C-alpha cells in the first residue's frame, strides 16, 4: 500500500508533465531562423543594364545564366526583385525601355516581356513567331539617354518607342507600351544568318547585316517606321567568313576570314558594300595562330584575341587599321557608355596576379585614361570574365565610374573609387555536388576567453533569458531575446558540437570553385578555386568524394575531400584529382591523370591513415586504384574478386555489369591498373523501352535492423542489399513532354536489378504512365514518381522487397541461443528468394527532386523530402507510402501505425520544411545525419540555398527548444517544499499520538 | 497483514501478573492470609493458564491463517486494477504491472517476518505459510501474465531479431551513368 500511495501521485505528476509537452510537427513563428537559413543568389551574370536616374533608387538590372532577371541595389548589392524564368526559357537579351520598363527577350527570341522597373511586376508579354530558329537580337533605340544632360528631341520615330527584335529569322518592331507588334519583316534569302541589327542614331533606317552560304555578305536596309525594305545588297568574299562580327560604327563592321588571318573591314555606307582586306601579320608583327574577334561595341575600336594576347585595333577611316594596344594578361572589355553627345567611354579590366587593373578610356582617344586604378583581388576569384561600366557625376561635374565585374568563379563585384563596394558569391547558385565534413574538435581555453571578454553582456543576456522564461519580459525584451537567439554565437562556432549539428558543407560549383559553408548560419568559411595547371587549362569540376575522414587513431589529421574534375568538355578528356583539406581549404595535392575518369567507385576500405580507397574507371574500361600506395594495393588485393560495377548506356538502353580481371596488359603497365571483364548485360528492347532513371542506395546509409515486425508479432525480413539497382524505362514515344502521347502508346516499366549477378528481381509495368521519373532508394524500398496519363494525375509508387529465404527463422529458443544465420555474411550468388509488395497513390504536385532523411544509426523513422514544382521542400512520412496500407486496417494494424488507405497522399501545409520560403530553381536535396540519432540535417540547393534540421520522429532524445525549464524548476521546488511540509506534519502527528 | 502483530505485540503496553506461582522459600516469608489455601490456588491457576494458553495458540493459529489469506484480497484488488489499466503500454499500466510484480516478491522475501509473531512451538505454521506463498506466487503470475499481455516479455521471434544488424554482403559494387 505504501508503494502505491507514493506511486499514484508520482504517476499523475509525470502524466501531467507529459501532457504539457504538446507534440509539435511544424515550427512556431519565433523559431524561424533558429535552425534554418536561406540564401538568395542569382547566378553568373550574362548581361547588366544600369538604371541610375536622378530620382528613385539606383539599381542594376541583370540577366544570368541561371535564367534569372534581377534588380540589384547598387549600394549594397541586395536583390530588390528577382524572377526565375524556366530552364527552357533562356534569356537572350535585356534592356531598359523608356526608363521604367525592363524588356527581356527569351526562349530563343520567341517571348518578349516587359517588367515594371521599380517592383518587377510584369507589364506585358508577347510571343514572336518566325519561320525558323535563328540568332536573337534585341535592340532598343536609345533616344532618351538621361544619364547625360543632353535631351535629344529629334528622334521620335513613332508616337511611342519601338523595340526592334530580330528573332526566329524575322524582324519585329514591337511597341514598348503594350507589346503590340507594329510590323514584321521576313528575309527571303536562303540560309541567311543575321549577325547584327544596326540603327544609326538619328536616322529612320535599320540595317540588318549577316552572312549567307559562308562566303556571302548580305545587307538589308529597312525603314524603321513601317518595315519597308529599302535596299538589299550582297557581296561575295571568296575565302569565306568566320561567324563573328564586330561593329565599329553604325555603317562599318569588322569580320575575319575563315582562316582567321585576314581582317575584313566591311562598310555599307549609303547601301554600297565595300571590303577592305588587311592581313593581321601586316599590322601585328609577331602574330601566330588564328585570331578570334572579341565581341565589343566600342565605336571605332575592336578587339581580337590571338592565343592569349588581346589586341585592340582602331579603324581610321576608309578601312585603315592601326594597333593601339597589345595586352598579354587576361582582359575583359566593357560595353560602350555614352558620357556626352559625342563621347563614349569604355573600361578594360586586366588580371595581374593578386591585383586587377581597371582602366576607363574614351573611345576616340586611346591615350587619355579617364580612370586608372588597381584593386587587390582575392586570388580565389580567378580572372575577370565580364565588365559593365556605368558613370555618375561627381560634385565637381566630372565623371566618376563604377564597374560591375563578373569573375571566373561567377561572383559579382561592384568597384567604385578604387574599392570593392560589394560582392556577391553568385557561384553558389549553380552547385554541382555537396558533401559534408566535420569541424575541428574544440580546444580548451578559446571559449572561456570569449566569455570573460564580455562578461557583462553575458550576464545581461542570461538575465533577459530568465525574465523571458518567467514571463516577466516586456515586448522590447522579447524582441531582444529573439534577436539574441538568432545571433547566438554558439550556432556559428568553428568547432564540433556534442550533437553534431555544426558541420561544414563542402559544395562544388559549376565554376569549379569549392566553398565550405557553416551549417550554423550558412557563412562561407573558406573557398577555393580549382587550380589551373600546365597540363590542364580549364578543369571542369565533376564530383566530390570524402577522401579522408579521420576518427579514432588518426584524429590529429585534417579531413580532406577528393574533387574529380575533367580537362575539357569531352568525356574522354583526362581527369584531374584534387585533394582539399576541409578545415583550411588548402589544396593538399593535385594529380593530373593520363586517363579519363568515367566512373568513380568509393570502396568500403580505408588504409591506416583513413584514406578511402577509390577505384576510377576510365573510358577504356580499365580500373585504376587510388591512393597509389602499396598498403592500399594490399587491402585491395584481398577484396579483388568481390568488387563489381555496372555502367548504364542510356542512349542505347543497355546496362552492363563488370568485374575485375587481372593487371593491365599492353602499353599501360601499371601496378595500380586493372583490366575488367563484362559479366552480364541487360539489353532493353530499344523500340519499346528507354532508360529514364536509375537509382541505387546511398553508400553511407545506415540500417539499424533487418526485421520488420508486423502487428501480430510476426517478422518479415527486409532484403537489404547495397547491390540493388532500380531502373525505370519508358516507351520511347512517351519520353517527351506530358500530353504528347495517348495513354495507349505510353508505359513505364520499373525493374529491380542485382548489380553483381545481373538478375532481375522484380519487374512491374505501369500502363498509361509517362515520365519524368524521380525515384529514391533506401533500406529495402523504392519510391518513384511519374505521371498517370489515364487519370491525368501524378502518381507515386512504392516497392518494398522482403527476403523469403530467412522467413523460417522463427524459433525463439534458437534465436535466444544465437543458433541462426541472420548475421552471417551473404553472397549474392546464392539465389535470393524475394517477395515484393507495392502500392500506388495519387500525388498532387509534380516533383523536381526526391530525397530521404538519413540518421546516424538508422533507427529513426524516415521521411521523404519532396522538392515540389513550387520550389519548396515537403516532408512526407514514409508511413504514407506503406504497401501494407488497406482501406480498413484491423485494430492490431492500427496500433502498429498503419494508416487507412486513401487514393491520394495528403499534403499537410505544416509539413513544408521550407515553411514560407522558396528555394528558387530547386535542383537537389541532400540529407546529412547529425550525431544525435533523432535529427537529420537537410540542405536544399538550386539558385537559392536552404538549410534546416529535421527530426522525423520528433526530438525524442533531447529536450526541445520550447521545453519549459521554468515549469521543471517550479515543479522541483514545489516537490521539495511538499516533502518538507509533510515531514513536519507527520512528525507533529507522531508526537501527538505519543502524548495521547 | 500487519494487524495480528499489532494486537499481540505493541497493542499490550503493560501487565501485572497477580498469580504468584513462586514456591521458593524466600517468597514465603510472608504468611498467607487466613482462609487462603495455597494448594487449591496453585492447582486452579495452572488449569486457568493452560486454558488461556490454548486459547492464545488457537487465536494465533487463526490469525496466522488470516494473515496467510490476506494476499488473496490483494490479488483481487490487483486484478481489478489491471483490468482498469487496459492492455496498451503507457505509464499507468506499466506502473500497475510493476507494482503487481514487486508486491508479491517483497512479500515472499518477508515470509519469515510476517509469521514471526505467531511463532510458537504448538502452532502449526506450515499450512498458512504455504498458502501465503502460493497466493503471492499467484499474484506474481498475474503480474507476469499482465506483462505478457502488454507485450513486454520477449516471447516472440521478433523480440530477438529486431536488434540484429543486417547481414554483411560479400560482394561490393558501384558504378552508374558515366560522369
mmCIF file with all atom_site columns, N, CA, C and O in Angstrom, chain A residues 866-880:
data_model
loop_
_atom_site.group_PDB
_atom_site.id
_atom_site.type_symbol
_atom_site.label_atom_id
_atom_site.label_alt_id
_atom_site.label_comp_id
_atom_site.label_asym_id
_atom_site.label_entity_id
_atom_site.label_seq_id
_atom_site.pdbx_PDB_ins_code
_atom_site.Cartn_x
_atom_site.Cartn_y
_atom_site.Cartn_z
_atom_site.occupancy
_atom_site.B_iso_or_equiv
_atom_site.pdbx_formal_charge
_atom_site.auth_seq_id
_atom_site.auth_comp_id
_atom_site.auth_asym_id
_atom_site.auth_atom_id
_atom_site.pdbx_PDB_model_num
ATOM 1  N N  . UNK A 1 866 ? 10.374 15.978 -50.579 1.00 0.00 ? 866 UNK A N  1
ATOM 2  C CA . UNK A 1 866 ? 9.961  16.144 -51.968 1.00 0.00 ? 866 UNK A CA 1
ATOM 3  C C  . UNK A 1 866 ? 10.130 17.593 -52.363 1.00 0.00 ? 866 UNK A C  1
ATOM 4  O O  . UNK A 1 866 ? 9.551  18.488 -51.743 1.00 0.00 ? 866 UNK A O  1
ATOM 5  N N  . UNK A 1 867 ? 10.944 17.823 -53.366 1.00 0.00 ? 867 UNK A N  1
ATOM 6  C CA . UNK A 1 867 ? 11.100 19.166 -53.894 1.00 0.00 ? 867 UNK A CA 1
ATOM 7  C C  . UNK A 1 867 ? 9.970  19.414 -54.879 1.00 0.00 ? 867 UNK A C  1
ATOM 8  O O  . UNK A 1 867 ? 9.911  18.812 -55.940 1.00 0.00 ? 867 UNK A O  1
ATOM 9  N N  . UNK A 1 868 ? 9.034  20.267 -54.531 1.00 0.00 ? 868 UNK A N  1
ATOM 10 C CA . UNK A 1 868 ? 7.841  20.447 -55.352 1.00 0.00 ? 868 UNK A CA 1
ATOM 11 C C  . UNK A 1 868 ? 8.104  21.453 -56.465 1.00 0.00 ? 868 UNK A C  1
ATOM 12 O O  . UNK A 1 868 ? 9.120  22.138 -56.473 1.00 0.00 ? 868 UNK A O  1
ATOM 13 N N  . UNK A 1 869 ? 7.168  21.537 -57.360 1.00 0.00 ? 869 UNK A N  1
ATOM 14 C CA . UNK A 1 869 ? 7.292  22.433 -58.505 1.00 0.00 ? 869 UNK A CA 1
ATOM 15 C C  . UNK A 1 869 ? 7.303  23.888 -58.033 1.00 0.00 ? 869 UNK A C  1
ATOM 16 O O  . UNK A 1 869 ? 7.831  24.765 -58.688 1.00 0.00 ? 869 UNK A O  1
ATOM 17 N N  . UNK A 1 870 ? 6.725  24.137 -56.863 1.00 0.00 ? 870 UNK A N  1
ATOM 18 C CA . UNK A 1 870 ? 6.737  25.493 -56.306 1.00 0.00 ? 870 UNK A CA 1
ATOM 19 C C  . UNK A 1 870 ? 8.027  25.811 -55.587 1.00 0.00 ? 870 UNK A C  1
ATOM 20 O O  . UNK A 1 870 ? 8.071  26.752 -54.809 1.00 0.00 ? 870 UNK A O  1
ATOM 21 N N  . UNK A 1 871 ? 9.058  25.000 -55.810 1.00 0.00 ? 871 UNK A N  1
ATOM 22 C CA . UNK A 1 871 ? 10.377 25.222 -55.217 1.00 0.00 ? 871 UNK A CA 1
ATOM 23 C C  . UNK A 1 871 ? 10.350 25.187 -53.696 1.00 0.00 ? 871 UNK A C  1
ATOM 24 O O  . UNK A 1 871 ? 11.063 25.930 -53.036 1.00 0.00 ? 871 UNK A O  1
ATOM 25 N N  . UNK A 1 872 ? 9.504  24.338 -53.161 1.00 0.00 ? 872 UNK A N  1
ATOM 26 C CA . UNK A 1 872 ? 9.507  24.144 -51.725 1.00 0.00 ? 872 UNK A CA 1
ATOM 27 C C  . UNK A 1 872 ? 9.863  22.697 -51.434 1.00 0.00 ? 872 UNK A C  1
ATOM 28 O O  . UNK A 1 872 ? 9.801  21.843 -52.317 1.00 0.00 ? 872 UNK A O  1
ATOM 29 N N  . UNK A 1 873 ? 10.221 22.428 -50.203 1.00 0.00 ? 873 UNK A N  1
ATOM 30 C CA . UNK A 1 873 ? 10.551 21.057 -49.815 1.00 0.00 ? 873 UNK A CA 1
ATOM 31 C C  . UNK A 1 873 ? 9.469  20.570 -48.861 1.00 0.00 ? 873 UNK A C  1
ATOM 32 O O  . UNK A 1 873 ? 9.211  21.193 -47.838 1.00 0.00 ? 873 UNK A O  1
ATOM 33 N N  . UNK A 1 874 ? 8.829  19.487 -49.247 1.00 0.00 ? 874 UNK A N  1
ATOM 34 C CA . UNK A 1 874 ? 7.728  18.925 -48.464 1.00 0.00 ? 874 UNK A CA 1
ATOM 35 C C  . UNK A 1 874 ? 8.215  17.652 -47.792 1.00 0.00 ? 874 UNK A C  1
ATOM 36 O O  . UNK A 1 874 ? 8.809  16.798 -48.432 1.00 0.00 ? 874 UNK A O  1
ATOM 37 N N  . UNK A 1 875 ? 7.976  17.536 -46.498 1.00 0.00 ? 875 UNK A N  1
ATOM 38 C CA . UNK A 1 875 ? 8.339  16.305 -45.790 1.00 0.00 ? 875 UNK A CA 1
ATOM 39 C C  . UNK A 1 875 ? 7.107  15.420 -45.725 1.00 0.00 ? 875 UNK A C  1
ATOM 40 O O  . UNK A 1 875 ? 6.054  15.844 -45.262 1.00 0.00 ? 875 UNK A O  1
ATOM 41 N N  . UNK A 1 876 ? 7.231  14.206 -46.234 1.00 0.00 ? 876 UNK A N  1
ATOM 42 C CA . UNK A 1 876 ? 6.113  13.275 -46.258 1.00 0.00 ? 876 UNK A CA 1
ATOM 43 C C  . UNK A 1 876 ? 6.553  12.019 -45.528 1.00 0.00 ? 876 UNK A C  1
ATOM 44 O O  . UNK A 1 876 ? 7.580  11.433 -45.873 1.00 0.00 ? 876 UNK A O  1
ATOM 45 N N  . UNK A 1 877 ? 5.775  11.654 -44.523 1.00 0.00 ? 877 UNK A N  1
ATOM 46 C CA . UNK A 1 877 ? 6.158  10.491 -43.739 1.00 0.00 ? 877 UNK A CA 1
ATOM 47 C C  . UNK A 1 877 ? 6.162  9.244  -44.606 1.00 0.00 ? 877 UNK A C  1
ATOM 48 O O  . UNK A 1 877 ? 5.273  9.042  -45.423 1.00 0.00 ? 877 UNK A O  1
ATOM 49 N N  . UNK A 1 878 ? 7.149  8.389  -44.394 1.00 0.00 ? 878 UNK A N  1
ATOM 50 C CA . UNK A 1 878 ? 7.209  7.137  -45.158 1.00 0.00 ? 878 UNK A CA 1
ATOM 51 C C  . UNK A 1 878 ? 5.993  6.265  -44.871 1.00 0.00 ? 878 UNK A C  1
ATOM 52 O O  . UNK A 1 878 ? 5.609  5.427  -45.694 1.00 0.00 ? 878 UNK A O  1
ATOM 53 N N  . UNK A 1 879 ? 5.368  6.452  -43.700 1.00 0.00 ? 879 UNK A N  1
ATOM 54 C CA . UNK A 1 879 ? 4.202  5.628  -43.357 1.00 0.00 ? 879 UNK A CA 1
ATOM 55 C C  . UNK A 1 879 ? 3.062  5.802  -44.353 1.00 0.00 ? 879 UNK A C  1
ATOM 56 O O  . UNK A 1 879 ? 2.218  4.929  -44.494 1.00 0.00 ? 879 UNK A O  1
ATOM 57 N N  . UNK A 1 880 ? 3.042  6.944  -45.046 1.00 0.00 ? 880 UNK A N  1
ATOM 58 C CA . UNK A 1 880 ? 2.003  7.132  -46.054 1.00 0.00 ? 880 UNK A CA 1
ATOM 59 C C  . UNK A 1 880 ? 2.273  6.288  -47.285 1.00 0.00 ? 880 UNK A C  1
ATOM 60 O O  . UNK A 1 880 ? 1.404  6.036  -48.087 1.00 0.00 ? 880 UNK A O  1
#
